[in-house]
Short mmCIF file of C-alpha atoms and ligand atoms in Angstrom, two decimals:
data_model
loop_
_atom_site.label_atom_id
_atom_site.label_comp_id
_atom_site.label_asym_id
_atom_site.label_seq_id
_atom_site.Cartn_x
_atom_site.Cartn_y
_atom_site.Cartn_z
CA MET A 1 -33.79 -10.24 -3.58
CA ALA A 2 -31.90 -7.26 -2.15
CA THR A 3 -29.70 -5.31 -4.55
CA VAL A 4 -26.19 -4.17 -3.68
CA VAL A 5 -24.62 -1.65 -6.03
CA VAL A 6 -20.83 -1.55 -6.05
CA VAL A 7 -19.24 1.54 -7.59
CA GLY A 8 -15.64 0.98 -8.68
CA GLY A 9 -14.22 -2.16 -10.24
CA GLY A 10 -10.75 -2.22 -8.73
CA PRO A 11 -9.69 -5.02 -6.39
CA ALA A 12 -11.72 -3.57 -3.50
CA GLY A 13 -14.91 -3.24 -5.56
CA LEU A 14 -14.57 -6.64 -7.23
CA MET A 15 -14.04 -8.28 -3.84
CA ALA A 16 -17.04 -6.40 -2.42
CA ALA A 17 -19.13 -7.65 -5.35
CA GLU A 18 -18.00 -11.22 -4.76
CA ALA A 19 -18.68 -11.08 -1.03
CA ALA A 20 -22.12 -9.49 -1.49
CA MET A 21 -23.04 -12.07 -4.12
CA THR A 22 -21.87 -14.93 -1.91
CA ALA A 23 -23.97 -13.49 0.91
CA GLY A 24 -27.06 -13.75 -1.30
CA ALA A 25 -27.51 -10.26 -2.80
CA THR A 26 -28.11 -9.30 -6.41
CA VAL A 27 -25.01 -7.31 -7.39
CA GLU A 28 -24.63 -4.54 -9.96
CA LEU A 29 -21.12 -3.15 -10.45
CA TYR A 30 -20.46 0.21 -12.12
CA ASP A 31 -17.16 1.64 -13.34
CA VAL A 32 -16.24 4.75 -15.30
CA MET A 33 -13.63 2.99 -17.45
CA PRO A 34 -14.24 0.80 -20.51
CA SER A 35 -13.00 -2.20 -18.47
CA VAL A 36 -12.47 -2.93 -14.79
CA GLY A 37 -9.31 -3.63 -12.78
CA ARG A 38 -7.00 -1.39 -14.78
CA LYS A 39 -4.77 -0.35 -11.89
CA PHE A 40 -4.66 -3.95 -10.70
CA LEU A 41 -3.31 -4.90 -14.15
CA LEU A 42 -0.82 -2.05 -13.91
CA ALA A 43 0.32 -3.38 -10.53
CA GLY A 44 1.03 -6.69 -12.26
CA LYS A 45 3.48 -5.07 -14.67
CA GLY A 46 6.29 -4.95 -12.13
CA GLY A 47 5.37 -8.32 -10.51
CA LEU A 48 2.05 -8.46 -8.67
CA ASN A 49 2.86 -8.36 -4.97
CA LEU A 50 -0.39 -9.58 -3.41
CA SER A 51 0.56 -9.73 0.23
CA HIS A 52 3.30 -10.51 2.73
CA SER A 53 4.05 -13.65 4.71
CA GLU A 54 5.38 -12.05 7.91
CA PRO A 55 3.55 -12.78 11.20
CA MET A 56 0.30 -10.90 11.86
CA GLU A 57 1.75 -8.50 14.44
CA PRO A 58 4.47 -6.92 12.25
CA PHE A 59 2.09 -7.17 9.29
CA LEU A 60 -0.54 -5.04 11.03
CA SER A 61 2.11 -2.57 12.25
CA ARG A 62 2.72 -1.57 8.59
CA TYR A 63 -0.60 0.29 8.65
CA GLY A 64 0.89 2.66 11.24
CA THR A 65 -1.48 5.04 12.95
CA HIS A 66 -4.43 3.63 10.93
CA ARG A 67 -3.85 0.09 12.10
CA ALA A 68 -6.76 -0.16 14.55
CA LEU A 69 -9.18 0.93 11.85
CA ILE A 70 -8.17 -1.54 9.19
CA GLU A 71 -7.28 -4.41 11.55
CA PRO A 72 -10.75 -6.06 11.76
CA ALA A 73 -10.92 -6.33 7.96
CA ILE A 74 -7.43 -7.86 7.72
CA ARG A 75 -7.94 -10.24 10.62
CA SER A 76 -11.02 -11.60 8.86
CA PHE A 77 -9.12 -11.94 5.56
CA PRO A 78 -5.45 -12.47 6.49
CA PRO A 79 -2.69 -13.19 3.94
CA ALA A 80 -3.16 -16.98 4.31
CA ALA A 81 -6.86 -16.63 3.40
CA LEU A 82 -5.88 -14.42 0.48
CA ARG A 83 -3.59 -17.17 -0.82
CA THR A 84 -6.38 -19.73 -0.52
CA TRP A 85 -8.68 -17.36 -2.37
CA THR A 86 -6.23 -16.94 -5.28
CA LEU A 87 -5.77 -20.71 -5.40
CA GLY A 88 -9.56 -20.98 -5.76
CA LEU A 89 -9.13 -18.92 -8.93
CA GLY A 90 -6.55 -21.40 -10.21
CA VAL A 91 -3.61 -19.11 -9.41
CA GLU A 92 -0.86 -20.49 -7.21
CA THR A 93 1.26 -18.13 -5.17
CA PHE A 94 4.78 -18.29 -3.76
CA VAL A 95 6.69 -16.49 -1.01
CA GLY A 96 9.73 -14.63 -2.32
CA THR A 97 13.02 -14.33 -0.44
CA SER A 98 11.84 -11.01 1.00
CA GLY A 99 8.71 -12.68 2.43
CA ARG A 100 6.48 -11.04 -0.18
CA ILE A 101 3.69 -13.09 -1.75
CA PHE A 102 3.32 -13.23 -5.54
CA PRO A 103 1.38 -15.29 -8.08
CA VAL A 104 3.80 -17.86 -9.56
CA ASP A 105 3.78 -16.12 -12.95
CA LEU A 106 3.98 -12.69 -11.20
CA LYS A 107 1.15 -11.42 -13.42
CA ALA A 108 -2.22 -9.84 -12.65
CA ALA A 109 -3.99 -10.60 -15.96
CA PRO A 110 -4.62 -14.36 -15.51
CA LEU A 111 -5.92 -13.77 -11.99
CA LEU A 112 -8.19 -10.92 -13.09
CA ARG A 113 -9.50 -12.93 -16.06
CA ALA A 114 -10.39 -15.92 -13.87
CA TRP A 115 -11.95 -13.64 -11.25
CA LEU A 116 -14.15 -11.77 -13.73
CA ARG A 117 -15.26 -15.05 -15.30
CA ARG A 118 -16.29 -16.35 -11.88
CA LEU A 119 -18.11 -13.12 -10.99
CA ARG A 120 -20.02 -13.08 -14.28
CA GLN A 121 -20.98 -16.75 -13.91
CA ALA A 122 -22.23 -16.00 -10.40
CA GLY A 123 -24.47 -13.28 -11.85
CA VAL A 124 -22.67 -9.98 -11.11
CA GLN A 125 -23.84 -7.44 -13.71
CA PHE A 126 -21.11 -5.09 -14.97
CA HIS A 127 -21.89 -1.57 -16.19
CA ILE A 128 -18.81 0.05 -17.69
CA ARG A 129 -18.36 3.65 -18.89
CA HIS A 130 -20.63 4.77 -16.05
CA ARG A 131 -19.25 7.70 -14.06
CA TRP A 132 -20.79 8.01 -10.62
CA CYS A 133 -21.78 11.63 -9.92
CA GLY A 134 -23.69 11.32 -6.63
CA TRP A 135 -27.35 10.79 -5.83
CA ASP A 136 -30.48 12.18 -7.50
CA GLN A 137 -33.40 13.74 -5.61
CA GLU A 138 -35.06 10.34 -5.11
CA GLY A 139 -31.90 8.96 -3.52
CA SER A 140 -30.93 6.79 -6.52
CA LEU A 141 -27.31 6.68 -7.64
CA LEU A 142 -26.67 8.95 -10.57
CA PHE A 143 -24.25 8.07 -13.39
CA THR A 144 -23.27 9.84 -16.56
CA THR A 145 -22.66 7.58 -19.54
CA PRO A 146 -21.91 8.11 -23.24
CA TYR A 147 -25.65 7.47 -23.80
CA GLY A 148 -26.96 9.93 -21.23
CA PRO A 149 -27.67 9.86 -17.50
CA VAL A 150 -28.51 6.62 -15.70
CA HIS A 151 -30.27 6.36 -12.31
CA ALA A 152 -29.74 3.19 -10.27
CA LYS A 153 -31.68 2.10 -7.20
CA ALA A 154 -29.88 0.15 -4.53
CA ASP A 155 -30.73 -1.36 -1.15
CA ALA A 156 -27.10 -0.89 -0.16
CA VAL A 157 -24.07 0.64 -1.85
CA VAL A 158 -20.34 -0.05 -1.66
CA LEU A 159 -18.19 2.81 -2.88
CA ALA A 160 -14.73 1.52 -3.89
CA LEU A 161 -13.51 4.45 -5.96
CA GLY A 162 -9.76 4.24 -5.30
CA GLY A 163 -7.35 7.05 -4.51
CA GLY A 164 -6.01 9.72 -6.82
CA SER A 165 -2.82 8.29 -8.28
CA TRP A 166 -2.46 7.35 -11.97
CA PRO A 167 -5.85 9.00 -12.72
CA HIS A 168 -5.92 7.88 -16.36
CA PHE A 169 -6.41 4.33 -15.01
CA GLY A 170 -9.79 5.38 -13.59
CA SER A 171 -9.39 6.47 -9.97
CA ASP A 172 -9.18 10.24 -10.28
CA GLY A 173 -10.44 11.28 -6.84
CA THR A 174 -13.46 13.18 -8.20
CA TRP A 175 -15.54 11.44 -5.51
CA VAL A 176 -13.91 13.73 -2.93
CA SER A 177 -16.06 16.72 -3.87
CA ILE A 178 -19.24 14.58 -4.04
CA LEU A 179 -18.77 13.27 -0.50
CA SER A 180 -17.38 16.56 0.89
CA GLU A 181 -20.53 18.36 -0.26
CA ARG A 182 -22.45 15.88 1.88
CA LYS A 183 -20.31 16.87 4.88
CA ILE A 184 -18.47 13.55 5.05
CA PRO A 185 -15.05 14.15 6.65
CA ILE A 186 -12.24 13.44 4.21
CA ALA A 187 -8.52 13.76 4.91
CA PRO A 188 -6.83 15.49 1.94
CA LEU A 189 -5.48 13.03 -0.65
CA LYS A 190 -1.68 12.95 -0.63
CA PRO A 191 0.95 10.97 -2.51
CA ALA A 192 2.13 7.79 -0.77
CA ASN A 193 4.90 5.45 -1.92
CA CYS A 194 6.07 8.28 -4.12
CA GLY A 195 9.23 9.79 -5.53
CA PHE A 196 10.71 13.15 -4.45
CA ASP A 197 12.32 16.15 -6.08
CA VAL A 198 16.02 16.81 -5.48
CA GLN A 199 18.01 19.70 -6.91
CA TRP A 200 20.52 17.72 -8.96
CA SER A 201 23.12 19.54 -11.03
CA GLU A 202 22.43 19.56 -14.76
CA HIS A 203 25.51 17.37 -15.31
CA PHE A 204 24.41 14.70 -12.80
CA ARG A 205 20.80 14.69 -14.02
CA THR A 206 21.84 14.27 -17.65
CA LYS A 207 24.39 11.59 -16.94
CA PHE A 208 22.60 9.46 -14.32
CA ALA A 209 18.79 9.82 -14.66
CA GLY A 210 17.42 6.26 -14.80
CA TYR A 211 20.39 4.69 -12.97
CA PRO A 212 19.69 2.41 -9.99
CA VAL A 213 21.65 2.98 -6.79
CA LYS A 214 22.15 -0.46 -5.24
CA THR A 215 22.31 -1.50 -2.20
CA VAL A 216 22.17 1.34 0.31
CA GLU A 217 20.73 2.07 3.72
CA VAL A 218 18.58 5.16 4.09
CA THR A 219 17.91 6.86 7.40
CA VAL A 220 15.18 9.41 8.01
CA LYS A 221 13.85 11.12 11.11
CA THR A 222 10.06 11.39 11.38
CA VAL A 223 8.25 14.55 12.52
CA ASP A 224 8.06 12.94 15.96
CA GLY A 225 11.85 12.52 16.02
CA ILE A 226 11.79 8.75 15.51
CA VAL A 227 14.74 7.57 13.42
CA THR A 228 14.06 4.79 10.91
CA ARG A 229 16.59 3.00 8.74
CA HIS A 230 15.83 0.93 5.63
CA ARG A 231 17.99 -1.10 3.30
CA GLY A 232 17.25 -1.34 -0.42
CA GLU A 233 17.72 0.34 -3.75
CA PHE A 234 16.53 3.51 -5.39
CA VAL A 235 16.61 5.10 -8.81
CA ILE A 236 17.92 8.52 -9.84
CA THR A 237 15.30 10.39 -11.88
CA ALA A 238 15.53 13.61 -13.87
CA ASN A 239 13.78 15.35 -10.97
CA GLY A 240 15.11 13.47 -7.97
CA VAL A 241 14.71 9.96 -6.58
CA GLU A 242 12.17 7.13 -6.61
CA GLY A 243 11.94 3.37 -6.08
CA GLY A 244 11.93 0.75 -3.33
CA VAL A 245 13.81 2.25 -0.41
CA ILE A 246 12.47 5.74 -1.16
CA TYR A 247 8.91 4.42 -0.99
CA MET A 248 9.73 2.89 2.40
CA VAL A 249 10.62 6.31 3.81
CA SER A 250 8.12 8.28 1.74
CA ALA A 251 5.39 8.75 4.37
CA ALA A 252 7.92 10.06 6.90
CA ALA A 253 9.68 12.24 4.31
CA ARG A 254 6.39 13.68 2.99
CA ASN A 255 5.25 14.58 6.50
CA VAL A 256 8.58 16.23 7.42
CA ILE A 257 8.50 18.28 4.20
CA ALA A 258 4.94 19.40 5.03
CA ALA A 259 6.08 20.48 8.50
CA GLU A 260 9.55 21.85 7.78
CA GLY A 261 9.84 22.55 4.05
CA THR A 262 12.55 19.99 3.25
CA VAL A 263 13.80 16.69 4.63
CA THR A 264 17.27 15.16 4.72
CA LEU A 265 17.82 11.49 3.95
CA TRP A 266 21.10 10.09 5.25
CA VAL A 267 22.32 7.52 2.76
CA ASP A 268 24.88 4.86 3.64
CA LEU A 269 26.48 4.05 0.29
CA VAL A 270 28.35 0.99 1.58
CA PRO A 271 26.15 -0.55 4.30
CA ASP A 272 28.17 -3.77 4.45
CA ARG A 273 31.38 -2.00 5.54
CA THR A 274 31.81 -0.50 8.95
CA LEU A 275 32.92 3.08 9.41
CA GLN A 276 36.15 1.85 11.04
CA ARG A 277 36.98 -0.47 8.16
CA LEU A 278 36.28 2.24 5.60
CA THR A 279 38.37 4.80 7.46
CA LYS A 280 41.26 2.33 7.62
CA ASP A 281 40.98 1.57 3.90
CA PHE A 282 40.97 5.26 2.98
CA ALA A 283 44.00 5.86 5.20
CA GLU A 284 46.05 3.75 2.79
CA PRO A 285 48.40 6.18 0.92
CA ARG A 286 46.78 7.28 -2.34
CA GLY A 287 50.06 7.74 -4.19
CA LYS A 288 49.48 8.82 -7.77
CA ARG A 289 45.95 7.38 -7.88
CA THR A 290 43.13 9.77 -8.77
CA VAL A 291 40.35 10.38 -6.24
CA ALA A 292 38.03 8.32 -8.47
CA THR A 293 40.38 5.34 -8.48
CA HIS A 294 40.96 5.68 -4.73
CA LEU A 295 37.18 5.64 -4.08
CA LYS A 296 36.72 2.63 -6.31
CA ARG A 297 39.62 0.69 -4.91
CA CYS A 298 39.03 1.40 -1.22
CA ALA A 299 35.22 1.39 -1.11
CA GLY A 300 33.95 0.03 -4.42
CA ILE A 301 32.40 3.42 -5.10
CA ALA A 302 32.15 4.12 -8.84
CA GLY A 303 29.60 5.10 -11.47
CA VAL A 304 26.36 6.50 -10.13
CA LYS A 305 27.47 6.26 -6.48
CA ALA A 306 30.61 8.28 -7.22
CA GLY A 307 28.52 10.75 -9.22
CA LEU A 308 26.06 11.07 -6.35
CA LEU A 309 28.85 11.68 -3.87
CA ARG A 310 30.34 14.43 -6.02
CA ASP A 311 26.99 16.03 -6.76
CA VAL A 312 25.89 16.17 -3.13
CA LEU A 313 29.30 17.45 -2.00
CA SER A 314 29.50 19.92 -4.93
CA LYS A 315 32.65 18.09 -6.14
CA ASP A 316 34.34 18.84 -2.79
CA VAL A 317 35.16 15.22 -1.88
CA PRO A 318 37.23 15.34 1.35
CA ALA A 319 40.78 13.99 1.20
CA ASP A 320 40.88 13.27 4.93
CA PRO A 321 40.08 9.53 5.40
CA VAL A 322 37.97 10.08 8.54
CA ARG A 323 35.76 12.72 6.90
CA LEU A 324 35.54 10.79 3.63
CA ALA A 325 34.47 7.57 5.34
CA ALA A 326 31.93 9.46 7.45
CA VAL A 327 30.30 11.11 4.47
CA ILE A 328 30.13 7.86 2.49
CA LYS A 329 28.42 6.17 5.45
CA SER A 330 25.98 9.05 5.82
CA LEU A 331 25.55 11.11 2.68
CA PRO A 332 22.92 13.83 3.20
CA ILE A 333 20.42 14.13 0.33
CA THR A 334 17.88 16.93 0.64
CA LEU A 335 14.40 16.20 -0.68
CA ILE A 336 12.48 19.34 -1.50
CA ALA A 337 9.01 18.06 -2.47
CA PRO A 338 7.11 14.83 -3.01
CA ARG A 339 6.27 14.13 -6.64
CA PRO A 340 2.62 14.85 -7.50
CA LEU A 341 -0.16 12.47 -6.42
CA GLU A 342 -0.79 11.49 -10.07
CA GLU A 343 2.64 9.81 -10.19
CA ALA A 344 2.46 8.03 -6.82
CA ILE A 345 1.99 4.29 -6.33
CA SER A 346 -0.78 4.93 -3.81
CA THR A 347 -2.75 7.57 -1.96
CA ALA A 348 -2.76 8.65 1.67
CA GLY A 349 -5.83 10.40 3.06
CA GLY A 350 -9.41 9.67 2.09
CA VAL A 351 -12.71 9.02 3.84
CA SER A 352 -12.02 9.51 7.53
CA PHE A 353 -12.61 6.49 9.73
CA ASP A 354 -14.50 8.84 12.09
CA ALA A 355 -17.18 8.94 9.39
CA LEU A 356 -17.54 5.14 9.42
CA ASP A 357 -18.75 2.44 11.78
CA ARG A 358 -17.01 -0.90 12.31
CA ARG A 359 -18.56 -2.29 9.13
CA LEU A 360 -17.10 0.70 7.22
CA MET A 361 -20.61 2.10 6.68
CA LEU A 362 -20.95 5.88 6.53
CA ARG A 363 -22.58 6.92 9.83
CA SER A 364 -24.44 9.78 8.16
CA PHE A 365 -25.52 7.64 5.17
CA PRO A 366 -26.78 4.30 6.46
CA GLY A 367 -26.52 1.66 3.75
CA VAL A 368 -23.49 3.29 2.06
CA PHE A 369 -20.16 1.54 2.70
CA CYS A 370 -16.62 2.53 1.64
CA ALA A 371 -13.73 0.21 0.80
CA GLY A 372 -10.17 0.16 -0.51
CA GLU A 373 -7.76 2.97 -1.18
CA MET A 374 -10.42 5.69 -0.88
CA LEU A 375 -10.31 5.18 2.91
CA ASP A 376 -7.93 7.21 5.06
CA TRP A 377 -5.09 4.70 5.51
CA GLU A 378 -1.71 4.17 3.96
CA ALA A 379 0.86 1.42 3.97
CA PRO A 380 4.22 0.77 2.33
CA THR A 381 4.62 -1.37 -0.78
CA GLY A 382 5.09 -5.06 -0.01
CA GLY A 383 1.57 -6.34 -0.69
CA TYR A 384 0.01 -4.38 2.18
CA LEU A 385 -1.97 -2.17 -0.22
CA LEU A 386 -3.73 -4.93 -2.12
CA THR A 387 -4.31 -6.92 1.07
CA GLY A 388 -5.93 -3.84 2.66
CA CYS A 389 -8.09 -3.22 -0.43
CA LEU A 390 -9.22 -6.84 -0.78
CA ALA A 391 -9.91 -7.22 2.95
CA THR A 392 -11.96 -4.01 3.22
CA GLY A 393 -13.77 -4.94 0.01
CA ARG A 394 -14.72 -8.31 1.45
CA LEU A 395 -15.85 -6.85 4.77
CA THR A 396 -18.02 -4.18 3.15
CA GLY A 397 -19.50 -6.52 0.52
CA ARG A 398 -20.73 -8.88 3.21
CA ALA A 399 -21.97 -6.08 5.43
CA ALA A 400 -23.76 -4.38 2.53
CA ALA A 401 -25.56 -7.62 1.64
CA GLU A 402 -26.66 -8.06 5.26
CA TRP A 403 -27.80 -4.45 5.46
CA ALA A 404 -29.66 -4.72 2.16
CA ASP A 405 -31.35 -7.92 3.26
CA GLU A 406 -32.54 -6.34 6.51
CA HIS A 407 -33.71 -3.09 4.93
CA CYS A 408 -34.98 -3.93 1.43
CA VAL A 409 -38.68 -3.28 0.88
C1 FAD B 501 2.38 1.22 -10.71
C2 FAD B 501 1.64 0.62 -9.53
C3 FAD B 501 2.06 -0.61 -9.01
C4 FAD B 501 1.41 -1.16 -7.91
N1 FAD B 501 1.83 -2.37 -7.43
C5 FAD B 501 1.25 -2.89 -6.33
C6 FAD B 501 1.66 -4.16 -5.81
O1 FAD B 501 2.49 -4.87 -6.40
N2 FAD B 501 1.10 -4.57 -4.63
C7 FAD B 501 0.15 -3.85 -3.97
O2 FAD B 501 -0.30 -4.26 -2.89
N3 FAD B 501 -0.32 -2.67 -4.48
C8 FAD B 501 0.20 -2.20 -5.64
N4 FAD B 501 -0.25 -1.02 -6.16
C9 FAD B 501 -1.40 -0.35 -5.49
C10 FAD B 501 -2.73 -1.03 -5.84
O3 FAD B 501 -2.82 -1.22 -7.24
C11 FAD B 501 -3.89 -0.15 -5.34
O4 FAD B 501 -3.72 0.05 -3.95
C12 FAD B 501 -5.23 -0.82 -5.61
O5 FAD B 501 -5.47 -1.01 -6.99
C13 FAD B 501 -6.38 0.03 -5.04
O6 FAD B 501 -7.56 -0.70 -5.18
P1 FAD B 501 -8.98 0.01 -5.12
O7 FAD B 501 -9.95 -1.03 -5.58
O8 FAD B 501 -9.18 0.65 -3.81
O9 FAD B 501 -8.91 1.18 -6.20
P2 FAD B 501 -8.58 1.14 -7.77
O10 FAD B 501 -7.83 -0.07 -8.14
O11 FAD B 501 -8.00 2.46 -8.05
O12 FAD B 501 -10.02 1.02 -8.42
C14 FAD B 501 -10.98 2.06 -8.31
C15 FAD B 501 -11.98 1.89 -9.43
O13 FAD B 501 -12.99 2.88 -9.29
C16 FAD B 501 -13.30 3.42 -10.58
N5 FAD B 501 -13.83 4.78 -10.36
C17 FAD B 501 -13.21 5.84 -9.79
N6 FAD B 501 -14.02 6.91 -9.76
C18 FAD B 501 -15.18 6.50 -10.33
C19 FAD B 501 -16.43 7.16 -10.58
N7 FAD B 501 -16.66 8.43 -10.23
N8 FAD B 501 -17.43 6.45 -11.17
C20 FAD B 501 -17.25 5.15 -11.50
N9 FAD B 501 -16.09 4.48 -11.30
C21 FAD B 501 -15.07 5.15 -10.71
C22 FAD B 501 -11.98 3.37 -11.32
O14 FAD B 501 -12.19 3.37 -12.72
C23 FAD B 501 -11.37 2.08 -10.80
O15 FAD B 501 -11.69 0.98 -11.64
C24 FAD B 501 0.34 -0.47 -7.29
C25 FAD B 501 -0.09 0.75 -7.82
C26 FAD B 501 0.55 1.29 -8.93
C27 FAD B 501 0.07 2.62 -9.48
#
């Protein structure tokens, strides 16, 4: 029987192993960590968002400029199929009010446990604490282990080595140099769905780090001049900002910073009130009320929002109702740098799709396939990441088994 080796036991690698096994191959899975699926478990900590229920067209548009490349994988394993697959593991899912798809208990651990049990019963062999280092002179895969080097022969290989964020969970991006040395085009790894640095005052940072800023609308202009607006929440950090709505604008913000040095986010602190209404409310005579009381009474702005307003305006909050309303509807926050890749939710960049054929096989290395976050695509949070990883894992697992079957000696 043909042997498929899968390197990387994240969701993409585990799905590749399952698909290759189902297609009739013998499957050996290697991972550097003492156990597999660590980042998947981490993703479950905040509520495992597996996918999204929106129609296919807007769903695919979330992959932006990389859409065409990832589309075949997702069309062959769309969100509905993903839900059926999880149900097959005994895990029911539900659609949240935002349209996002979650397991009913929101956790990753029960799903991973059931999945690993099924893979082991089907015969997938797991080799943990094996760090992939490339190929030896005979063309076998080379691993370092606590017990010395290991050489593994394979009829086909799926590399599913992840991106470069949260490296202590296993995916540390060391594969970049291995593949670059072999002249495989790789777009530099960059933080995606990440936080950003802002120059807060010491007072604001000390008082409000960790505070959520709810509900706002954030506007950003992309490098191409396209204006996008997103509603949500974010969190003040000691260094700047992070969280939901920041992740939504993070790709655009990161690219503008790379091109121009900084980027301005325009934050509407009271998105449910019109500018006219706010201006009218502020025009009410203030009397003996303090500015803080006036802000709270007329616009509900207090606490962290009031602190943010003062910090951004260097305490110079305008008295004029027209100017005050305008700045509250569009507070400029300057982001100076994305937080480092290690802290990001996901990774942009990776193995260029130019290097791959439609089956995601490396053109210059027939029989070697790539899946998951190590590919050059990015998407916002909302379940698009795991769907992309699982779908590319499934596509490559099947294709690797077919390739191995045709070429094994
Ligand atoms: C805090 C957090 C929350 C998240 N929440 C969500 C969410 O709710 N929804 C969502 O869609 N996405 C979420 N994500 C993103 C999602 O977890 C990743 O996109 C996904 O895990 C990537 O899958 P992957 O299989 O491509 O890579 P990984 O999960 O990173 O797996 C790669 C595997 O390869 C192994 N490996 C790497 N290098 C080597 C080597 N040289 N030799 C051997 N093994 C190696 C690693 O140990 C690892 O097991 C979250 C991410 C984070 C950090």
